């Protein structure tokens, strides 16, 4: 495969509802859309999930643009690639970190590769499921009552699992009240690293509520304290922020830092590394689910494809486009029926990027061509 051209676009989409986590509130999403073009004129698409500010991890939209422009795109334009696995396994290995930037470019090549095989992205990744089950991630609200109202609506819409964002002071009472109204719903909490081991009693109090898991309670870069915490808790710990690689996953499993892992393709450096973590976790009976980063339809399509692999056992965070955006940039939008998304069988990501809508939300763009490298 010879990549002739890469186009980076900077887009801004307003969220329908602000999204609050323990680290801050998002009102919109600014992100980089990557388009790669081969010599036969086929395009592959992906998006970077890096946020505007380094609050979830250290990457940002600007650091991603820099790493893509100055390092990753030149490597891709200079080399002929036989298979997308080579990108993270061979060509990007000497560039440290910057996983979201790497994943964005690699993801676009995966889409292109699948289209060239006339196969769905799901099938070239080894996906086996024809449909996937999804839940929702519910941000921190002004009151417990408004949280209960959102749960009621999402329950009626059919979502299969309810994740509530928590932080110190918005935790035990919240979960207690939700459990009193909904004793049986699949419920979990995500702390986005808001606690330390000093909060162990508060976290242990959550054991009373039959949660499916507690996601990333401790530091964003920790797997040691999480092992101590897991030894004290009945509730499974799920790691998100702390897992960047196959090696991180191996060490976390070995230490007993978690019983579940949330895979975000961007956080772990792309689809190839996601597959490797998938296989390792399957071997160790660690169930997976696919996390979300408030993606546009392009990132959502990639999430659907990876979730079709067999060890994505638990419902993920890939909710319908209409929960986030007035209009999405793909056609058709991602829809959820009875908590289920049909995995597309069309070539590549299986949704058509709408150039008209993409142009509408693009604030600036840059084209990189083979001839100029
Ligand atoms: O921790 O899973 C997280 C959104 C932004 C950053 C981190 C997280 C999230 C979500 C939202 O939970 C998931 C989604 O609906 O896309
Ligand atoms: Mg999380």
CSV table of C-alpha atoms and ligand atoms in Angstrom, one decimal:
chain,number,residue,atom,x,y,z
A,1,UNK,CA,0.0,0.0,0.0
A,2,UNK,CA,1.4,3.4,-1.0
A,3,UNK,CA,-0.1,6.4,0.8
A,4,UNK,CA,0.1,9.4,-1.6
A,5,UNK,CA,-1.5,12.0,0.5
A,6,UNK,CA,-2.6,12.7,4.1
A,7,UNK,CA,-5.1,15.4,5.0
A,8,UNK,CA,-5.4,16.7,8.6
A,9,UNK,CA,-8.5,18.6,9.4
A,10,UNK,CA,-9.3,20.4,12.7
A,11,UNK,CA,-13.0,20.2,13.5
A,12,UNK,CA,-15.2,21.6,16.2
A,13,UNK,CA,-18.5,20.1,17.1
A,14,UNK,CA,-20.8,21.4,19.8
A,15,UNK,CA,-22.0,18.8,22.3
A,16,UNK,CA,-25.8,18.8,22.8
A,17,UNK,CA,-25.2,18.5,26.6
A,18,UNK,CA,-22.1,19.5,28.6
A,19,UNK,CA,-20.2,16.5,29.8
A,20,UNK,CA,-18.7,16.7,33.3
A,21,UNK,CA,-16.2,14.3,34.8
A,22,UNK,CA,-14.0,14.6,37.9
A,23,UNK,CA,-11.4,16.4,35.8
A,24,UNK,CA,-13.6,19.0,34.1
A,25,UNK,CA,-16.5,19.9,31.9
A,26,UNK,CA,-16.6,19.6,28.1
A,27,UNK,CA,-19.0,21.8,26.1
A,28,UNK,CA,-17.7,20.9,22.6
A,29,UNK,CA,-15.2,18.7,21.0
A,30,UNK,CA,-12.2,19.9,19.0
A,31,UNK,CA,-10.4,17.1,17.3
A,32,UNK,CA,-8.3,16.1,14.3
A,33,UNK,CA,-9.8,14.1,11.5
A,34,UNK,CA,-7.3,12.1,9.5
A,35,UNK,CA,-7.8,11.2,5.8
A,36,UNK,CA,-5.2,9.0,4.0
A,37,UNK,CA,-5.3,8.6,0.2
A,38,UNK,CA,-3.7,5.8,-1.8
A,39,UNK,CA,-2.5,6.1,-5.3
A,40,UNK,CA,-5.7,4.5,-6.6
A,41,UNK,CA,-7.8,7.3,-5.1
A,42,UNK,CA,-9.3,5.4,-2.1
A,43,UNK,CA,-9.6,7.3,1.2
A,44,UNK,CA,-9.3,5.9,4.7
A,45,UNK,CA,-10.6,7.8,7.7
A,46,UNK,CA,-10.0,8.0,11.5
A,47,UNK,CA,-10.0,10.6,14.2
A,48,UNK,CA,-7.7,11.5,17.0
A,49,UNK,CA,-9.3,11.3,20.4
A,50,UNK,CA,-6.9,13.7,22.1
A,51,UNK,CA,-8.7,16.4,23.9
A,52,UNK,CA,-8.1,20.1,23.7
A,53,UNK,CA,-6.5,20.2,27.2
A,54,UNK,CA,-4.2,17.5,28.8
A,55,UNK,CA,-6.8,16.6,31.5
A,56,UNK,CA,-7.6,13.0,30.7
A,57,UNK,CA,-4.0,12.2,29.6
A,58,UNK,CA,-1.0,14.2,28.5
A,59,UNK,CA,-1.9,14.4,24.8
A,60,UNK,CA,-3.7,17.4,23.3
A,61,UNK,CA,-5.0,18.4,19.9
A,62,UNK,CA,-1.9,20.5,19.4
A,63,UNK,CA,0.6,17.9,20.5
A,64,UNK,CA,-1.1,15.4,18.2
A,65,UNK,CA,-1.0,17.8,15.2
A,66,UNK,CA,2.8,18.3,15.9
A,67,UNK,CA,3.6,14.6,16.2
A,68,UNK,CA,1.5,13.7,13.1
A,69,UNK,CA,3.0,16.5,11.0
A,70,UNK,CA,6.6,16.3,12.0
A,71,UNK,CA,7.1,12.6,12.6
A,72,UNK,CA,4.3,10.2,11.8
A,73,UNK,CA,3.0,11.5,8.4
A,74,UNK,CA,6.6,11.7,6.9
A,75,UNK,CA,7.2,8.1,8.0
A,76,UNK,CA,4.0,6.9,6.4
A,77,UNK,CA,4.6,8.8,3.1
A,78,UNK,CA,8.2,7.5,2.8
A,79,UNK,CA,7.4,3.8,3.3
A,80,UNK,CA,5.4,1.2,1.4
A,81,UNK,CA,3.2,-0.7,3.8
A,82,UNK,CA,2.1,-4.3,3.2
A,83,UNK,CA,-0.2,-4.5,6.2
A,84,UNK,CA,-1.4,-2.0,8.9
A,85,UNK,CA,0.1,-4.1,11.7
A,86,UNK,CA,3.5,-2.9,10.5
A,87,UNK,CA,2.7,0.7,11.5
A,88,UNK,CA,2.8,0.2,15.2
A,89,UNK,CA,5.0,-2.9,15.2
A,90,UNK,CA,7.7,-1.5,12.9
A,91,UNK,CA,7.5,2.1,11.7
A,92,UNK,CA,6.3,3.9,14.9
A,93,UNK,CA,8.3,1.9,17.5
A,94,UNK,CA,11.1,4.5,17.9
A,95,UNK,CA,8.6,7.3,18.6
A,96,UNK,CA,7.9,7.3,22.3
A,97,UNK,CA,4.3,7.6,23.6
A,98,UNK,CA,1.9,9.9,21.7
A,99,UNK,CA,-0.5,6.9,21.3
A,100,UNK,CA,-3.5,9.0,20.3
A,101,UNK,CA,-1.6,10.6,17.5
A,102,UNK,CA,-0.3,7.2,16.3
A,103,UNK,CA,-3.7,5.6,16.6
A,104,UNK,CA,-5.3,8.3,14.5
A,105,UNK,CA,-3.0,7.8,11.5
A,106,UNK,CA,-2.9,4.0,11.9
A,107,UNK,CA,-6.7,3.9,12.1
A,108,UNK,CA,-7.1,5.7,8.8
A,109,UNK,CA,-4.7,3.2,7.1
A,110,UNK,CA,-6.7,0.3,8.6
A,111,UNK,CA,-9.9,1.7,7.0
A,112,UNK,CA,-8.1,2.1,3.7
A,113,UNK,CA,-6.7,-1.4,3.9
A,114,UNK,CA,-10.1,-2.9,4.6
A,115,UNK,CA,-11.6,-0.9,1.7
A,116,UNK,CA,-8.9,-2.2,-0.6
A,117,UNK,CA,-9.8,-5.8,0.5
A,118,UNK,CA,-13.4,-4.9,-0.1
A,119,UNK,CA,-14.0,-6.1,3.5
A,120,UNK,CA,-15.4,-4.5,6.6
A,121,UNK,CA,-13.0,-3.2,9.2
A,122,UNK,CA,-14.6,-5.5,11.7
A,123,UNK,CA,-13.8,-8.6,9.5
A,124,UNK,CA,-10.2,-7.6,8.8
A,125,UNK,CA,-9.7,-7.1,12.5
A,126,UNK,CA,-11.0,-10.6,13.2
A,127,UNK,CA,-14.4,-9.5,14.5
A,128,UNK,CA,-16.9,-12.2,15.0
A,129,UNK,CA,-20.0,-10.4,16.3
A,130,UNK,CA,-22.7,-9.1,14.0
A,131,UNK,CA,-24.1,-6.8,16.6
A,132,UNK,CA,-22.7,-5.3,19.8
A,133,UNK,CA,-24.3,-4.2,23.1
A,134,UNK,CA,-23.8,-0.7,24.4
A,135,UNK,CA,-24.3,1.3,27.5
A,136,UNK,CA,-24.1,5.0,28.3
A,137,UNK,CA,-21.7,7.2,30.3
A,138,UNK,CA,-23.6,9.7,32.4
A,139,UNK,CA,-21.6,12.8,33.5
A,140,UNK,CA,-21.8,14.5,36.9
A,141,UNK,CA,-25.1,16.4,37.1
A,142,UNK,CA,-26.4,19.3,39.3
A,143,UNK,CA,-28.5,17.0,41.3
A,144,UNK,CA,-29.2,13.3,42.0
A,145,UNK,CA,-32.8,13.9,40.8
A,146,UNK,CA,-31.6,15.0,37.3
A,147,UNK,CA,-29.3,11.9,37.2
A,148,UNK,CA,-32.3,9.7,37.9
A,149,UNK,CA,-34.2,11.4,35.1
A,150,UNK,CA,-31.4,10.7,32.6
A,151,UNK,CA,-31.2,7.1,33.7
A,152,UNK,CA,-34.9,6.7,33.2
A,153,UNK,CA,-34.7,8.1,29.7
A,154,UNK,CA,-31.7,5.9,28.7
A,155,UNK,CA,-33.4,2.9,30.3
A,156,UNK,CA,-36.4,3.5,28.1
A,157,UNK,CA,-34.2,3.8,25.1
A,158,UNK,CA,-32.8,0.4,25.8
A,159,UNK,CA,-29.2,1.0,26.9
A,160,UNK,CA,-27.7,-2.1,28.5
A,161,UNK,CA,-25.4,-0.6,31.1
A,162,UNK,CA,-25.3,2.7,33.1
A,163,UNK,CA,-22.0,4.3,34.0
A,164,UNK,CA,-22.1,7.2,36.4
A,165,UNK,CA,-19.2,9.5,36.8
A,166,UNK,CA,-18.1,9.9,40.4
A,167,UNK,CA,-15.7,12.1,42.5
A,168,UNK,CA,-15.3,12.6,46.2
A,169,UNK,CA,-18.6,13.9,47.6
A,170,UNK,CA,-20.5,12.7,44.5
A,171,UNK,CA,-20.3,9.0,45.1
A,172,UNK,CA,-21.8,6.9,47.9
A,173,UNK,CA,-24.9,9.0,48.4
A,174,UNK,CA,-25.5,9.1,44.6
A,175,UNK,CA,-25.0,5.4,44.1
A,176,UNK,CA,-27.1,4.6,47.1
A,177,UNK,CA,-30.1,6.7,45.9
A,178,UNK,CA,-29.8,5.3,42.3
A,179,UNK,CA,-29.7,1.7,43.6
A,180,UNK,CA,-32.8,2.4,45.8
A,181,UNK,CA,-34.8,3.4,42.6
A,182,UNK,CA,-33.1,0.8,40.3
A,183,UNK,CA,-32.1,-2.2,42.4
A,184,UNK,CA,-31.3,-4.4,39.4
A,185,UNK,CA,-29.9,-2.3,36.5
A,186,UNK,CA,-26.3,-3.0,35.3
A,187,UNK,CA,-24.6,-0.1,37.1
A,188,UNK,CA,-21.0,1.0,37.4
A,189,UNK,CA,-19.0,4.1,38.4
A,190,UNK,CA,-16.1,5.9,36.8
A,191,UNK,CA,-13.8,8.1,39.0
A,192,UNK,CA,-11.3,9.2,36.3
A,193,UNK,CA,-8.5,9.1,39.0
A,194,UNK,CA,-10.2,11.2,41.6
A,195,UNK,CA,-9.2,9.2,44.6
A,196,UNK,CA,-6.1,8.0,46.5
A,197,UNK,CA,-5.5,5.0,48.8
A,198,UNK,CA,-6.4,7.4,51.7
A,199,UNK,CA,-10.0,7.1,50.4
A,200,UNK,CA,-10.0,3.4,50.8
A,201,UNK,CA,-13.0,3.3,53.2
A,202,UNK,CA,-15.1,5.5,51.0
A,203,UNK,CA,-14.4,3.3,48.0
A,204,UNK,CA,-15.0,0.1,50.0
A,205,UNK,CA,-18.4,1.5,51.0
A,206,UNK,CA,-19.3,1.2,47.3
A,207,UNK,CA,-19.1,-2.6,47.7
A,208,UNK,CA,-22.6,-2.5,49.2
A,209,UNK,CA,-24.3,-1.6,45.8
A,210,UNK,CA,-23.6,-4.6,43.6
A,211,UNK,CA,-21.7,-2.5,41.0
A,212,UNK,CA,-20.4,-4.2,37.9
A,213,UNK,CA,-17.1,-2.4,38.4
A,214,UNK,CA,-15.4,0.8,39.5
A,215,UNK,CA,-13.4,2.3,36.7
A,216,UNK,CA,-10.0,4.0,37.3
A,217,UNK,CA,-10.5,5.1,41.0
A,218,UNK,CA,-6.8,5.9,41.6
A,219,UNK,CA,-4.0,7.8,39.8
A,220,UNK,CA,-4.0,8.0,36.0
A,221,UNK,CA,-0.6,6.4,35.8
A,222,UNK,CA,-0.9,3.9,38.7
A,223,UNK,CA,-1.1,0.1,38.7
A,224,UNK,CA,0.5,-0.5,42.1
A,225,UNK,CA,-2.0,1.1,44.4
A,226,UNK,CA,-4.8,-0.3,42.3
A,227,UNK,CA,-3.5,-3.8,43.2
A,228,UNK,CA,-3.8,-3.0,46.9
A,229,UNK,CA,-7.2,-1.5,46.4
A,230,UNK,CA,-8.5,-4.5,44.4
A,231,UNK,CA,-7.3,-6.8,47.2
A,232,UNK,CA,-9.6,-4.8,49.6
A,233,UNK,CA,-12.6,-4.5,47.3
A,234,UNK,CA,-15.2,-7.1,46.3
A,235,UNK,CA,-16.2,-4.9,43.3
A,236,UNK,CA,-14.0,-5.5,40.3
A,237,UNK,CA,-11.7,-2.6,39.3
A,238,UNK,CA,-11.6,-1.7,35.7
A,239,UNK,CA,-8.6,0.2,34.4
A,240,UNK,CA,-8.9,2.9,31.8
A,241,UNK,CA,-6.2,5.7,32.0
A,242,UNK,CA,-3.5,3.4,33.4
A,243,UNK,CA,-3.3,1.0,30.4
A,244,UNK,CA,-1.4,2.3,27.4
A,245,UNK,CA,0.1,-0.8,26.0
A,246,UNK,CA,0.2,-4.6,25.9
A,247,UNK,CA,3.0,-4.4,28.5
A,248,UNK,CA,0.9,-2.3,30.8
A,249,UNK,CA,-2.0,-4.8,30.5
A,250,UNK,CA,0.4,-7.7,31.2
A,251,UNK,CA,1.8,-6.1,34.3
A,252,UNK,CA,-1.7,-5.0,35.6
A,253,UNK,CA,-3.0,-8.6,35.2
A,254,UNK,CA,0.1,-10.0,36.9
A,255,UNK,CA,-0.2,-7.6,39.8
A,256,UNK,CA,-3.9,-8.0,40.2
A,257,UNK,CA,-4.5,-4.3,39.7
A,258,UNK,CA,-7.8,-4.9,37.9
A,259,UNK,CA,-10.3,-7.6,36.9
A,260,UNK,CA,-11.6,-5.8,33.8
A,261,UNK,CA,-10.0,-3.5,31.2
A,262,UNK,CA,-11.6,-0.7,29.1
A,263,UNK,CA,-9.9,-0.5,25.7
A,264,UNK,CA,-9.8,2.9,24.0
A,265,UNK,CA,-8.1,2.4,20.7
A,266,UNK,CA,-6.5,5.9,20.9
A,267,UNK,CA,-5.1,5.4,24.4
A,268,UNK,CA,-3.3,2.2,23.4
A,269,UNK,CA,-1.8,3.4,20.1
A,270,UNK,CA,-4.3,1.9,17.6
A,271,UNK,CA,-6.2,-1.1,16.4
A,272,UNK,CA,-3.2,-3.5,16.1
A,273,UNK,CA,-2.2,-2.9,19.7
A,274,UNK,CA,-5.9,-3.1,20.7
A,275,UNK,CA,-6.1,-6.6,19.1
A,276,UNK,CA,-2.9,-7.7,21.0
A,277,UNK,CA,-4.3,-6.5,24.3
A,278,UNK,CA,-7.6,-8.2,23.4
A,279,UNK,CA,-5.8,-11.6,22.8
A,280,UNK,CA,-3.8,-11.3,26.0
A,281,UNK,CA,-6.9,-10.5,28.1
A,282,UNK,CA,-8.9,-13.3,26.5
A,283,UNK,CA,-6.1,-15.7,27.5
A,284,UNK,CA,-6.3,-14.5,31.1
A,285,UNK,CA,-10.1,-14.3,31.2
A,286,UNK,CA,-10.1,-10.6,31.7
A,287,UNK,CA,-13.3,-9.3,30.1
A,288,UNK,CA,-13.0,-6.1,28.0
A,289,UNK,CA,-15.3,-3.4,26.9
A,290,UNK,CA,-14.7,-0.4,24.6
A,291,UNK,CA,-14.5,3.0,26.1
A,292,UNK,CA,-15.4,6.3,24.5
A,293,UNK,CA,-13.9,9.8,24.2
A,294,UNK,CA,-17.0,11.6,22.9
A,295,UNK,CA,-16.1,10.7,19.4
A,296,UNK,CA,-17.7,11.9,16.2
A,297,UNK,CA,-19.2,9.2,14.0
A,298,UNK,CA,-15.8,8.3,12.5
A,299,UNK,CA,-14.3,7.4,15.8
A,300,UNK,CA,-17.5,5.7,16.8
A,301,UNK,CA,-17.3,3.5,13.7
A,302,UNK,CA,-13.8,2.4,14.7
A,303,UNK,CA,-15.1,1.6,18.2
A,304,UNK,CA,-17.9,-0.5,16.7
A,305,UNK,CA,-15.4,-2.5,14.6
A,306,UNK,CA,-13.1,-3.3,17.5
A,307,UNK,CA,-16.0,-4.2,19.8
A,308,UNK,CA,-17.0,-6.9,17.4
A,309,UNK,CA,-14.0,-9.0,18.6
A,310,UNK,CA,-15.2,-11.9,20.9
A,311,UNK,CA,-13.6,-10.8,24.2
A,312,UNK,CA,-15.5,-7.5,24.2
A,313,UNK,CA,-17.9,-9.2,26.6
A,314,UNK,CA,-19.3,-6.2,28.5
A,315,UNK,CA,-21.4,-3.3,27.0
A,316,UNK,CA,-19.2,-0.4,26.0
A,317,UNK,CA,-19.6,3.4,26.0
A,318,UNK,CA,-20.4,3.7,22.2
A,319,UNK,CA,-23.8,5.3,22.4
A,320,UNK,CA,-25.9,6.7,19.5
A,321,UNK,CA,-24.7,9.8,17.6
A,322,UNK,CA,-27.9,11.6,18.6
A,323,UNK,CA,-26.9,11.6,22.3
A,324,UNK,CA,-23.9,13.8,21.5
A,325,UNK,CA,-24.5,15.8,18.3
A,326,UNK,CA,-27.2,17.8,16.5
A,327,UNK,CA,-25.8,16.2,13.4
A,328,UNK,CA,-23.0,13.7,13.0
A,329,UNK,CA,-20.4,13.8,10.1
A,330,UNK,CA,-21.1,10.3,8.8
A,331,UNK,CA,-24.0,8.8,6.9
A,332,UNK,CA,-25.9,7.1,8.2
A,333,UNK,CA,-25.4,8.2,11.8
A,334,UNK,CA,-24.8,5.6,14.5
A,335,UNK,CA,-28.1,4.4,15.8
A,336,UNK,CA,-28.9,2.2,18.8
A,337,UNK,CA,-31.9,-0.1,18.9
A,338,UNK,CA,-32.7,-1.9,22.1
A,339,UNK,CA,-29.2,-1.2,23.4
A,340,UNK,CA,-27.7,-2.8,20.3
A,341,UNK,CA,-25.7,-1.5,17.3
A,342,UNK,CA,-25.5,-3.6,14.1
A,343,UNK,CA,-21.9,-4.0,13.0
A,344,UNK,CA,-21.8,-2.7,9.4
A,345,UNK,CA,-20.7,-5.2,6.7
A,346,UNK,CA,-19.9,-2.6,4.1
A,347,UNK,CA,-16.2,-2.1,3.2
A,348,UNK,CA,-14.0,-0.3,5.7
A,349,UNK,CA,-15.6,1.5,8.6
A,350,UNK,CA,-19.0,1.0,6.9
A,351,UNK,CA,-20.3,4.5,7.3
A,352,UNK,CA,-19.8,7.2,4.7
A,353,UNK,CA,-18.0,10.4,5.9
A,354,UNK,CA,-20.1,13.3,4.7
A,355,UNK,CA,-17.7,15.8,3.0
A,356,UNK,CA,-20.3,18.5,3.1
A,357,UNK,CA,-20.7,18.2,6.9
A,358,UNK,CA,-17.0,17.7,7.5
A,359,UNK,CA,-16.3,20.9,5.6
A,360,UNK,CA,-19.0,22.7,7.6
A,361,UNK,CA,-17.2,21.9,10.9
A,362,UNK,CA,-13.6,22.2,9.7
A,363,UNK,CA,-11.8,25.2,11.1
A,364,UNK,CA,-8.5,24.6,9.3
A,365,UNK,CA,-6.8,21.8,7.3
A,366,UNK,CA,-3.4,20.8,5.9
A,367,UNK,CA,-2.5,18.5,3.1
A,368,UNK,CA,0.7,16.5,3.1
A,369,UNK,CA,1.8,14.9,-0.2
A,370,UNK,CA,4.3,12.2,-1.1
A,371,UNK,CA,6.0,14.5,-3.6
A,372,UNK,CA,6.9,17.0,-0.9
A,373,UNK,CA,8.5,14.6,1.6
B,1,LIG,O1,-13.2,8.1,31.3
B,1,LIG,O2,-14.3,7.0,29.9
B,1,LIG,C1,-13.9,8.1,30.3
B,1,LIG,C2,-15.2,10.9,28.1
B,1,LIG,C3,-14.0,11.7,27.9
B,1,LIG,C4,-12.9,11.3,28.6
B,1,LIG,C5,-12.9,10.2,29.4
B,1,LIG,C6,-14.0,9.4,29.5
B,1,LIG,C7,-15.2,9.8,28.8
B,1,LIG,C8,-16.4,9.1,29.0
B,1,LIG,C9,-17.5,9.3,27.9
B,1,LIG,O3,-16.7,8.4,29.9
B,1,LIG,C10,-17.6,8.1,27.0
B,1,LIG,C11,-18.4,8.5,25.8
B,1,LIG,O4,-19.6,8.6,25.9
B,1,LIG,O5,-17.8,8.7,24.7
B,2,LIG,MG1,-13.0,6.1,32.0
